[in-house]
Coordinates of C-alpha atoms in Angstrom, one line a residue:
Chain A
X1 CA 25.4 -15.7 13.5
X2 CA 26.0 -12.5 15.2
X3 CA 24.1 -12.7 18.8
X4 CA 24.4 -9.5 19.8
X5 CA 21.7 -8.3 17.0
X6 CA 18.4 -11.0 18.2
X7 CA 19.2 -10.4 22.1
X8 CA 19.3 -6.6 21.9
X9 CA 15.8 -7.1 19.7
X10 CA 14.6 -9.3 22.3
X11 CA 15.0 -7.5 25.3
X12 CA 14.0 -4.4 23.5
X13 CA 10.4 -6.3 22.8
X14 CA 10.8 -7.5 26.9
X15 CA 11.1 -4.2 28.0
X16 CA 8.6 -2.7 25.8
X17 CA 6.1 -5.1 27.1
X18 CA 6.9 -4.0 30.2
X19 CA 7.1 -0.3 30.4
X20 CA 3.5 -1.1 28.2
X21 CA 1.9 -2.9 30.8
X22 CA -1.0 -0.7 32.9
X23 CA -3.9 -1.7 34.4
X24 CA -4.2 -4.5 37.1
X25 CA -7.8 -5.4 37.8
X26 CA -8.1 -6.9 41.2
X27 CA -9.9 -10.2 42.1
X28 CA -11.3 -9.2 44.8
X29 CA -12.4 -12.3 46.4
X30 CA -10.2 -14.7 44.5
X31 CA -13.1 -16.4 42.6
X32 CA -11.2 -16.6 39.4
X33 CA -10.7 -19.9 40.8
X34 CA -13.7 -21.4 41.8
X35 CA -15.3 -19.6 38.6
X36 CA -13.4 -21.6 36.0
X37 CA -11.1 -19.1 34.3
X38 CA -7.8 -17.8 35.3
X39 CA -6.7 -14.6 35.4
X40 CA -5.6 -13.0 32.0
X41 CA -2.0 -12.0 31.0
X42 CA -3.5 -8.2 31.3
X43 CA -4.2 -8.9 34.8
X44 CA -1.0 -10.3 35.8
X45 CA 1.3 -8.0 33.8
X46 CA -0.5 -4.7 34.5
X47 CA 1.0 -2.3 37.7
X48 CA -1.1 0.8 37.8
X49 CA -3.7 2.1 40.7
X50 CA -7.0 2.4 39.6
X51 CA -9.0 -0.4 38.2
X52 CA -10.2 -1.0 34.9
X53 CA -13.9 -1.1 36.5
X54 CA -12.7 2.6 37.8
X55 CA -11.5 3.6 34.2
X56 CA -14.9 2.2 32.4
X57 CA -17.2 4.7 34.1
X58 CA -17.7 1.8 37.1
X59 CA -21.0 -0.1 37.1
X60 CA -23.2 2.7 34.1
X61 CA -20.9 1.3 31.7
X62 CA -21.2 -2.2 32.4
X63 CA -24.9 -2.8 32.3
X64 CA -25.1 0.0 29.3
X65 CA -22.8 -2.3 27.0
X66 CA -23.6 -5.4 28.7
X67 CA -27.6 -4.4 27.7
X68 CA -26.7 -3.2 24.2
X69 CA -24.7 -6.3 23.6
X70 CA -27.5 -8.9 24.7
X71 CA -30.1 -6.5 22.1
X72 CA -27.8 -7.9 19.5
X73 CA -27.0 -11.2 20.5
X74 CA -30.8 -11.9 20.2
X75 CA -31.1 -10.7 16.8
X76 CA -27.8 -12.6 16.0
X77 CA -29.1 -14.9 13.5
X78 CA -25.6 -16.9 14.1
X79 CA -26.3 -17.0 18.1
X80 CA -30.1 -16.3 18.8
X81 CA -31.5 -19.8 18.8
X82 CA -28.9 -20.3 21.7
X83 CA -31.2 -18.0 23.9
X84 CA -34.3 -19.1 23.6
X85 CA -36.3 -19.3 26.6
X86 CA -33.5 -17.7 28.8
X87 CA -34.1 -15.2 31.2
X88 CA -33.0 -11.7 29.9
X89 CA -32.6 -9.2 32.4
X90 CA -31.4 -11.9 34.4
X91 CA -28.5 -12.7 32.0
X92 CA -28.3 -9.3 32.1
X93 CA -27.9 -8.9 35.6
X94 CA -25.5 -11.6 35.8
X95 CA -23.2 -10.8 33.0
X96 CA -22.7 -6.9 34.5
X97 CA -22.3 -8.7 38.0
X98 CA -19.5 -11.1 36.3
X99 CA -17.7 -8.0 34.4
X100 CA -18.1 -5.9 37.1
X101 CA -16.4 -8.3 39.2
X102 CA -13.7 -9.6 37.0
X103 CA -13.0 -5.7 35.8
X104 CA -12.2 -5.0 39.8
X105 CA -15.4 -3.9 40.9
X106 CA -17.6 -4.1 44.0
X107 CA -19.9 -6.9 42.8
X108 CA -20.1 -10.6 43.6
X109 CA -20.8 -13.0 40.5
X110 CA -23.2 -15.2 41.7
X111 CA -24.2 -17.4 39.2
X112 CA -23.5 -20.5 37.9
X113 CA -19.6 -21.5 36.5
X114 CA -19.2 -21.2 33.4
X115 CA -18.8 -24.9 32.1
X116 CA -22.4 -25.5 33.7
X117 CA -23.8 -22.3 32.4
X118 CA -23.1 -23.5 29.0
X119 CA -23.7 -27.2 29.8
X120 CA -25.3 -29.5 26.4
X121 CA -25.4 -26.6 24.2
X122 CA -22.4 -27.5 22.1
X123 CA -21.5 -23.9 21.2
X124 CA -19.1 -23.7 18.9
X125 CA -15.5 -21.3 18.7
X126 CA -17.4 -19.3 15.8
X127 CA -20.2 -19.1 18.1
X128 CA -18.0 -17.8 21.0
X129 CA -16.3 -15.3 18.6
X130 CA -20.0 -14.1 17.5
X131 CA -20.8 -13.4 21.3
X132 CA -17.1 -11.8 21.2
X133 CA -18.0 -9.5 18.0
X134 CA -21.1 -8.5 19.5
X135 CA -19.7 -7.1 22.9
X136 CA -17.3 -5.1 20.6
X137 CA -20.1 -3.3 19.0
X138 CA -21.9 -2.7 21.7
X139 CA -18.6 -1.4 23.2
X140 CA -18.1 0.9 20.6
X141 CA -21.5 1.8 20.4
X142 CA -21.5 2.8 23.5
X143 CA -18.1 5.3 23.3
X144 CA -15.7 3.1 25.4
X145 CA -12.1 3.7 24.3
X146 CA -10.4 1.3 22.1
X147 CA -7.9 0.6 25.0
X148 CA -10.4 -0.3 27.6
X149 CA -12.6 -2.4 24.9
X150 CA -9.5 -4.8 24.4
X151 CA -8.8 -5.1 28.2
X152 CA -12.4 -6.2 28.5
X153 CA -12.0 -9.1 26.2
X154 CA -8.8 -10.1 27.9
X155 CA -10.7 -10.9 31.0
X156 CA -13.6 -12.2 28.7
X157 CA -11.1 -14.4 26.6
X158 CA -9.7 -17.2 29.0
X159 CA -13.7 -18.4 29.6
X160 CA -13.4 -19.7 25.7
X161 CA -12.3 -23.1 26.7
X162 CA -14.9 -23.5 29.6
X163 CA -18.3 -22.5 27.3
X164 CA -17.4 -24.5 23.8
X165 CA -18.2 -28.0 23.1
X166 CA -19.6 -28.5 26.7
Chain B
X1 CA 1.7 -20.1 -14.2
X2 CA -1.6 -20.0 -15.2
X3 CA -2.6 -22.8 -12.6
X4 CA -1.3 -20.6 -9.8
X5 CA -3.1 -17.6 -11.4
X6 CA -6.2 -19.4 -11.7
X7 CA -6.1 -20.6 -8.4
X8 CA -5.6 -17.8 -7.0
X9 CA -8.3 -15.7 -8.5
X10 CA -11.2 -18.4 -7.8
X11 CA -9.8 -18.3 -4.3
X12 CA -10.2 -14.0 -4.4
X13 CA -13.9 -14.6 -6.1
X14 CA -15.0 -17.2 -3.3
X15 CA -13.7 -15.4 -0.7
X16 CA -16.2 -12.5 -1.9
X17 CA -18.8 -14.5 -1.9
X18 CA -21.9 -13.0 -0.1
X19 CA -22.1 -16.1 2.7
X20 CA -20.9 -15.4 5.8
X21 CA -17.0 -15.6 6.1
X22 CA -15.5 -18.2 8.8
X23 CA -15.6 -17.5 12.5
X24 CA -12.5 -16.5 13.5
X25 CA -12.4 -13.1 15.1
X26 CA -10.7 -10.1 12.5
X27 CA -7.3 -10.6 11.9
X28 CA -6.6 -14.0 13.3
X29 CA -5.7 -15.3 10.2
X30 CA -2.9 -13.0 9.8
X31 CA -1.8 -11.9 6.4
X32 CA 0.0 -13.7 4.2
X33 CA 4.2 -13.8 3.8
X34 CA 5.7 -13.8 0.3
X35 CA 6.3 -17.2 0.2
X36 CA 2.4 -17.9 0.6
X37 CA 2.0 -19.1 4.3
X38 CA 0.0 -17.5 6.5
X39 CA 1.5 -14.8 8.7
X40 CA 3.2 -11.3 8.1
X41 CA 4.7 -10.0 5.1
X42 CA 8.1 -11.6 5.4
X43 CA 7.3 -14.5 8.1
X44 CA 5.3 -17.5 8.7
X45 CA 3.1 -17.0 11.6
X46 CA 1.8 -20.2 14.0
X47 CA -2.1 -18.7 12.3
X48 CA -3.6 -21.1 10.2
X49 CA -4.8 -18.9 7.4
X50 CA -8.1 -18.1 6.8
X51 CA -10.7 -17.1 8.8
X52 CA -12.2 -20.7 9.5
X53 CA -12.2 -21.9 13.3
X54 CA -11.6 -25.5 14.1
X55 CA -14.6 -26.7 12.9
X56 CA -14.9 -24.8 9.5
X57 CA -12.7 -24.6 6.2
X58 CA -11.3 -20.9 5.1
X59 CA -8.3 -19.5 2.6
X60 CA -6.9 -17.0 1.3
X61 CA -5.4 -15.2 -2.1
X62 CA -2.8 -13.0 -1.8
X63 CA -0.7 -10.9 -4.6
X64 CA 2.3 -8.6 -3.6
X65 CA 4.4 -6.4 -5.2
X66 CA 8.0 -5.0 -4.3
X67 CA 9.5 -2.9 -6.2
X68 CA 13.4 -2.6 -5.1
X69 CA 14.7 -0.4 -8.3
X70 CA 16.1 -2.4 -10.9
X71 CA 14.6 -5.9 -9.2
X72 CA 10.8 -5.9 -9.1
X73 CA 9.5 -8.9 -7.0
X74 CA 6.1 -10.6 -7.1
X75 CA 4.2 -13.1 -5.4
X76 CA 0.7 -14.2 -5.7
X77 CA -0.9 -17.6 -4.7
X78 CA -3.6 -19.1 -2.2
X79 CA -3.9 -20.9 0.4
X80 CA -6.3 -23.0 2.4
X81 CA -6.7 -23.4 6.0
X82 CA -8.6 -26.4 7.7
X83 CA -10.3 -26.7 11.1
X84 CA -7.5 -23.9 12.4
X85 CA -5.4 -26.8 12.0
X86 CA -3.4 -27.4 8.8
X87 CA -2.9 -25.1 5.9
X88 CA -2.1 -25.4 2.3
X89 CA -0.1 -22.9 0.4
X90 CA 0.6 -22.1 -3.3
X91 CA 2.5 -19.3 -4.6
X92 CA 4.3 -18.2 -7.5
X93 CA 7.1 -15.6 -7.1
X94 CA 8.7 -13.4 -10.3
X95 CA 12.0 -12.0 -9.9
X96 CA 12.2 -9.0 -12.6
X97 CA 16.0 -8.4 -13.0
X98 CA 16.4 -4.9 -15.0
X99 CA 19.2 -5.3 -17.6
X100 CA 21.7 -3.1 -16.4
X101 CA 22.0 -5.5 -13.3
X102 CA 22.3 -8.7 -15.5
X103 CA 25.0 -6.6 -17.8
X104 CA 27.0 -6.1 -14.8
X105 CA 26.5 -9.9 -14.0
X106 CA 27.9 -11.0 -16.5
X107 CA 30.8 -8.4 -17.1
X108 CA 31.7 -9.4 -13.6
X109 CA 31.8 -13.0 -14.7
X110 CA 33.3 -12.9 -18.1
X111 CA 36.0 -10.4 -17.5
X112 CA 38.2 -12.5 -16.1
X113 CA 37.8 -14.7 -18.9
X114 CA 38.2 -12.7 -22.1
X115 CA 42.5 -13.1 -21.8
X116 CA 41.9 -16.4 -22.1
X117 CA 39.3 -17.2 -24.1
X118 CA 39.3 -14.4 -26.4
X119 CA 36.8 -11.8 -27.9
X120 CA 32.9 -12.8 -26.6
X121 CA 31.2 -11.5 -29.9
X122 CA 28.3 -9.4 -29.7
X123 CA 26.1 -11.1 -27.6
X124 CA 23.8 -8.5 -25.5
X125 CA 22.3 -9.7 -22.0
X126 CA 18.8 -8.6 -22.3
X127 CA 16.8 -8.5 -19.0
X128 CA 15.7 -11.8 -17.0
X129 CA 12.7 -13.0 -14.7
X130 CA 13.6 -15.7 -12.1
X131 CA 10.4 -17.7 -11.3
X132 CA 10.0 -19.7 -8.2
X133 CA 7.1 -21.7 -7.2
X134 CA 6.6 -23.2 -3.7
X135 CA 4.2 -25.1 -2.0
X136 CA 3.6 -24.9 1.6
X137 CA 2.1 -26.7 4.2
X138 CA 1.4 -25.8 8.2
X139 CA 0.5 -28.3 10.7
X140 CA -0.9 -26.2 14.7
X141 CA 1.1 -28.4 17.0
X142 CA -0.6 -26.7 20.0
X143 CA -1.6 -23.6 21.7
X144 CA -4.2 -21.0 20.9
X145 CA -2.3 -17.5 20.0
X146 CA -5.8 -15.4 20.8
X147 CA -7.7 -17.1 23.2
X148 CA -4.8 -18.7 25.6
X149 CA -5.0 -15.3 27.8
X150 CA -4.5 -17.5 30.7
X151 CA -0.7 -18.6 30.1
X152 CA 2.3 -17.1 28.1
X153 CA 2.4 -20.7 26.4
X154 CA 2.4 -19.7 22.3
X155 CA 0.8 -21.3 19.8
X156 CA 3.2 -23.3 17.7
X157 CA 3.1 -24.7 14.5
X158 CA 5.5 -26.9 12.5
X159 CA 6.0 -26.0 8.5
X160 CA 7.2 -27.0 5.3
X161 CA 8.0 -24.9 2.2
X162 CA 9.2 -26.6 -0.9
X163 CA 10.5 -24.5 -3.4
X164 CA 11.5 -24.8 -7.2
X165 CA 13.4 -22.3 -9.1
X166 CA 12.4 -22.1 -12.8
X167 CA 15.5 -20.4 -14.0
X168 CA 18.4 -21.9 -12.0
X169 CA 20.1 -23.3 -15.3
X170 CA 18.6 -21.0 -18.1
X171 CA 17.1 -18.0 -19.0
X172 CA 20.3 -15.6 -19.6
X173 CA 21.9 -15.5 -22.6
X174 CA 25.5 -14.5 -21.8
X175 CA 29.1 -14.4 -23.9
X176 CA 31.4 -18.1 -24.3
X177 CA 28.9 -19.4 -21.9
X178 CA 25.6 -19.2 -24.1
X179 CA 21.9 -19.8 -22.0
X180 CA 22.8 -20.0 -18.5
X181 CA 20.8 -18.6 -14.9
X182 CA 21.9 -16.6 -12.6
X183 CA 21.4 -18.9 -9.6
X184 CA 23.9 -21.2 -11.6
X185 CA 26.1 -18.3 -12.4
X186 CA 26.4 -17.5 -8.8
X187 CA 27.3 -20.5 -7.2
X188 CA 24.4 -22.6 -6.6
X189 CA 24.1 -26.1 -6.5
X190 CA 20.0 -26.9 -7.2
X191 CA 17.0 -25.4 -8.5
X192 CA 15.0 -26.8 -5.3
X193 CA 15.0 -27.2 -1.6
X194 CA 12.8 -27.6 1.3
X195 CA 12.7 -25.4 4.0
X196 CA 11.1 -26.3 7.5
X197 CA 10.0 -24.0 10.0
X198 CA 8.9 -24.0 13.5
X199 CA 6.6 -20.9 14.3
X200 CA 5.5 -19.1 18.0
X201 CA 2.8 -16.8 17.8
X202 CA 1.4 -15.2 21.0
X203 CA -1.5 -12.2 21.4
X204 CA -1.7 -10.0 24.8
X205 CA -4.5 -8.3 24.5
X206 CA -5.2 -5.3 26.1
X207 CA -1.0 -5.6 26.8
X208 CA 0.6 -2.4 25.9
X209 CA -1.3 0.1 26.8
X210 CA -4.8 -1.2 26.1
X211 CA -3.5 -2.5 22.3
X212 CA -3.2 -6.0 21.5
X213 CA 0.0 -7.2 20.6
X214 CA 1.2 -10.1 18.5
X215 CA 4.6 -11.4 18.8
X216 CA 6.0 -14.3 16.7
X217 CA 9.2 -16.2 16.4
X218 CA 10.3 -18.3 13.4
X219 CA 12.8 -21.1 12.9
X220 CA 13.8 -21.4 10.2
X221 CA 16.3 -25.0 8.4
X222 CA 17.2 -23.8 4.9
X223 CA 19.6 -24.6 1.7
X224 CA 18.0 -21.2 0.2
X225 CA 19.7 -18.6 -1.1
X226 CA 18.3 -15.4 -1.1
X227 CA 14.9 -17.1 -0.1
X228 CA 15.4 -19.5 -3.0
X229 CA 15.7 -17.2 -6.0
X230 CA 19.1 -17.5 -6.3
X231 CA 19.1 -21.2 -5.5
X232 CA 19.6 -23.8 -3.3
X233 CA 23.0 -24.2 -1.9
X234 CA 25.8 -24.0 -2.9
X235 CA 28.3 -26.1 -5.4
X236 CA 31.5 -23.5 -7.0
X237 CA 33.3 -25.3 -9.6
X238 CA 36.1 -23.6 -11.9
X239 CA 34.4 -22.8 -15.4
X240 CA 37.4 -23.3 -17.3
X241 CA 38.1 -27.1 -16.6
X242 CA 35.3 -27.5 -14.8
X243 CA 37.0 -28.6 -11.4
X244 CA 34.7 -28.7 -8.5
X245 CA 36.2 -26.4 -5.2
X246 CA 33.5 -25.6 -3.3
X247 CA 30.4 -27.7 -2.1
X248 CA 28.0 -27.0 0.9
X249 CA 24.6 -28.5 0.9
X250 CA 23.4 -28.4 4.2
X251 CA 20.4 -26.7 5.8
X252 CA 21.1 -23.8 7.9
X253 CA 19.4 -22.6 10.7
X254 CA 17.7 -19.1 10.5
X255 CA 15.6 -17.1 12.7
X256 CA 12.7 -14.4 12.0
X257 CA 11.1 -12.0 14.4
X258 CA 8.0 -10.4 14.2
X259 CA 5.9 -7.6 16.3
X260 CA 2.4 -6.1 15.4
X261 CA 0.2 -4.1 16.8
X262 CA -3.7 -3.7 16.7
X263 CA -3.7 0.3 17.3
X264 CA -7.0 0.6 15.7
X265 CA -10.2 -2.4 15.4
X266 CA -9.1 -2.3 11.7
X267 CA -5.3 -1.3 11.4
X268 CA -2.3 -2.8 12.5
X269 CA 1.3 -1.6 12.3
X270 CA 4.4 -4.0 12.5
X271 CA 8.1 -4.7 12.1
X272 CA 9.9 -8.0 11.2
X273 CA 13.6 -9.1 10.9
X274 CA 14.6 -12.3 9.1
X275 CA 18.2 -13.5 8.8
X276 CA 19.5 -15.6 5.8
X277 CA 22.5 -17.6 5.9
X278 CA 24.7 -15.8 3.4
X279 CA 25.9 -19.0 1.7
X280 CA 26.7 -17.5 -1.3
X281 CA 29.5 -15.1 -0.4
X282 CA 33.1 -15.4 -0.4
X283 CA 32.5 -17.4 -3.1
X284 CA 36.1 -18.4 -5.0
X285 CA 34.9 -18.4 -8.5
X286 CA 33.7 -15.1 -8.4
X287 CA 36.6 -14.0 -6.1
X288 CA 38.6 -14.9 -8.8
X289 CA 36.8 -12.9 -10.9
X290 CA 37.0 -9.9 -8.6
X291 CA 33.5 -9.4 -7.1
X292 CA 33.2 -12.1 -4.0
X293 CA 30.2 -10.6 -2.5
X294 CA 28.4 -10.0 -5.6
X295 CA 25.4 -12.5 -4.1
X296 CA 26.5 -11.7 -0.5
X297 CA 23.1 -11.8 1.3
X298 CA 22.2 -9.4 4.3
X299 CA 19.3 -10.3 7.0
X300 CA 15.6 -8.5 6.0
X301 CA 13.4 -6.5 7.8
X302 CA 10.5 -4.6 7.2
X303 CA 8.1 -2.2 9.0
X304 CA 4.5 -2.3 7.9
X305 CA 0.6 -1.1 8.1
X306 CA -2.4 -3.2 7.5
X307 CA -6.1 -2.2 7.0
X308 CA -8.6 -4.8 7.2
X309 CA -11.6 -2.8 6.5
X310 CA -13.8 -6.7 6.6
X311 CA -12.9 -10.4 7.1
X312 CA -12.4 -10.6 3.2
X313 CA -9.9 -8.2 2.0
X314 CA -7.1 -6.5 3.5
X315 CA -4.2 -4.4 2.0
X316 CA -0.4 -4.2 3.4
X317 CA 1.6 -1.4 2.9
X318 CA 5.5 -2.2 4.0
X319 CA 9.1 -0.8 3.5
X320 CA 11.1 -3.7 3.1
X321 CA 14.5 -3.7 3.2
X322 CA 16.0 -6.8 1.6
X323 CA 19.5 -6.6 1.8
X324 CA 22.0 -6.8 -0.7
X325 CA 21.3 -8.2 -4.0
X326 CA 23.5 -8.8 -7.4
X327 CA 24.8 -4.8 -8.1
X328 CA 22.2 -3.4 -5.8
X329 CA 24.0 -3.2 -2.4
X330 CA 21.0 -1.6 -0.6
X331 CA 17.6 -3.4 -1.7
X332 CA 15.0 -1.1 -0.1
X333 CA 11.5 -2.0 -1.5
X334 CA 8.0 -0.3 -1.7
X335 CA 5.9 -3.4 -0.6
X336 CA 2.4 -3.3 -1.9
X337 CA 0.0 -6.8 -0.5
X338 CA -3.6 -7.7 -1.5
X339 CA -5.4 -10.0 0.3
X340 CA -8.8 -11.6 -0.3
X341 CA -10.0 -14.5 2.3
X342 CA -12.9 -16.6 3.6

């Protein structure tokens, strides 16, 4: 087998991923950590200056999908019954806080880790991917670029293991 | 035939089914490869097909076309995929070998032996199908390609392919040598082999430049020659007194690389490179007879777009380049997939 062929390939798709990689977000008070998920392959591979909070339109955008996405959630016939009774400008408040923050914005999450948050409800991955779906539309709805939308689910991603089957 | 076909059209007709399809986010099933697992258009991915998450049941139907100028390739078949952790496969694949290839076959071949043996007669090669069926299954080993955003660790799975070939030992009618198949003709030693396969599959999204990116590498152990339509192995024995001079039956090891990109919510564009072991060529017989290389095989690739409109249907459009084939040095194909899943 020739090896010239695969490595050139390979380090073709290293460097692409490489020269690809844009915006950091910053963490601003390391709570990724206490929070319960890490930081996202975006995160670490990204180089660039301004943060993605910076590039969304700062905290407007946030609470304008963040609001349009919890309008849908609760008509969500797949999701709904998980909200009943809950709080919804508060989950509002505290899901912009938690984007804003993880996106690299000025904001302090202060609510409750995830794995607690989410505590005997047994949601389930379709259930997660639902929520997922949901911010995409509201996303779109709301005009943010294609580009940004998936950088937003990279942060959102790594909480999947911490909110199912809890 | 018809139990493939059937399968695979109840599969398309549940998959449209009004009730909600599985959970899995677009795309995450991947497509499905020609051989019927779950992944691109020439590779198995580490994606369980479907769009079922761990705690549902989904599948798939797939039918593709390639047409590569006097060779026209099909595949069709389903699949199931359970929990997000084992999949089924079933496909069918039609070689469609024009007659001016399997003319030139068989000149090759009996050429050499018309000073000895005398005048063939008037028999006339017509054209020839080689069928294949193979049955797959996929077992997740580990790792979630999507959701693991937190590590570079891939998802893995381990897989199996068994293939048969319907028309290793018949389905030509050539001179002095009477019904014969091409996979025979050409040197190979069975009309089935297993392949196993070892599959890493990883997304970055939001990695390059706000586009989610898939990258998978394949494995590959295999006796096949050209993917299994021109048999398994390889056994060369002199046709005149039937002396055997060549055997190799072992599994080689192959590799297959695969990169796609989301650059849209609902199309993807992608590229993939398999090798194959070339098992076939150099072969003494046909030396002999003056055209070594005739089933010399050359590594694949393929660049390709995908629109997935919905979780049930999507369509890949592909150039494929195959390699050579029997009299068809360069096999570049229009690649044409359906896709139907639940």
């Amino acid at each position: 087998m020739n090896m010239i062929k695969p490595f050139t390939i390979a380090t073709s798709l290293v460097a692409l991923l490489a020269a690809c990689g844009t915006v950091p977000t910053h963490d601003v008070d390391g709570s990724a950590e206490v929070k319960n998920y890490e930081r996202s392959l975006y995160e670490r591979t990204s180089t660039a200056d301004s943060s993605l909070y910076d590039r969304l339109g700062g905290r407007d955008t946030i609470e304008d999908f963040v609001d349009d996405a919890v309008e849908r959630i609760l008509v969500n016939d797949r999701i709904a019954h998980h909200f009943d009774g809950i709080d919804i400008p508060e989950l509002k408040f505290h899901l912009t806080e938690q984007i804003c923050q993880l996106a690299g914005g000025p904001c302090i999450y202060e609510g409750m880790d995830m794995e607690s948050a989410h505590f005997a409800l047994d949601i389930t991955a379709a259930e997660f991917n639902a929520l997922v779906e949901d911010f995409q539309r509201a996303m779109r709805a709301n005009e943010v670029p294609y580009g940004l939308e998936n950088q937003v689910l990279a942060l959102l991603a790594p909480m999947k293991p911490a909110v199912i089957r809890q | 035939m018809r139990t493939i076909g059937i399968i695979t059209l109840a599969a398309m007709l549940l998959s449209t089914q009004g009730h909600a399809a599985g959970g899995k986010l677009l795309g995450t099933g991947g497509v499905t490869q020609f051989e019927g697992a779950g992944g691109g258009g020439l590779t198995p991915w580490a994606l369980i097909t479907g769009m079922g998450t761990e705690d549902e049941i989904g599948g798939s139907a797939h039918f593709t076309y390639m047409g590569i100028d006097d060779y026209t390739l099909t595949s069709w078949g389903a699949g199931l995929g359970f929990f997000d952790r084992l999949e089924v496969s079933l496909a069918r694949q039609k070689l469609d070998v024009d007659q001016r290839i399997v003319e030139n076959t068989a000149a090759a071949l009996i050429g050499g032996l018309e000073p000895i043996l005398g005048d063939p007669g008037s028999v006339q090669p017509a054209s020839a199908s080689i069928e294949m069926d193979i049955v797959g299954a996929k077992l997740r080993l580990f790792g979630d390609a999507v959701f693991d955003q937190a590590s570079f660790v891939p998802q893995v799975s381990l897989g199996v392919q068994h293939k048969r070939n319907r028309d290793f030992g018949s389905g030509v009618t050539v001179p002095y040598l009477g019904d014969v198949g091409i996979p025979a003709l050409l040197g190979a030693s069975s009309n089935s082999g297993t392949d196993y396969y070892l599959s890493a599959t990883k997304v970055f999204l939001g990695v390059p430049a706000g586009r989610n990116l898939l990258l998978n590498g394949t494995l590959r152990a295999t006796r096949a020659n050209a993917f299994g339509l021109l048999g398994f192995g390889r056994e060369v024995v002199n046709p005149l007194d039937g002396e055997l001079l060549d055997r190799d039956n072992s599994h080689e090891l192959e590799y297959e690389l695969s990169a796609a990109l989301f650059v849209h919510p609902n199309v993807v564009i992608g590229a993939e490179y398999r090798t194959q072991s070339n098992r076939l060529a150099d072969q003494p017989v046909l030396g002999l007879l003056g055209a070594p290389d005739l089933a010399r095989e050359d590594d694949a690739y393929d660049v390709f777009v995908a629109w997935l409109p919905n979780k049930h249907f999507s369509v890949t459009a592909a150039w494929v380049d195959l390699g050579n084939l029997p009299f068809q040095e360069s096999s570049n194909a229009a690649y044409l997939s359906l896709q139907a899943s639940f």
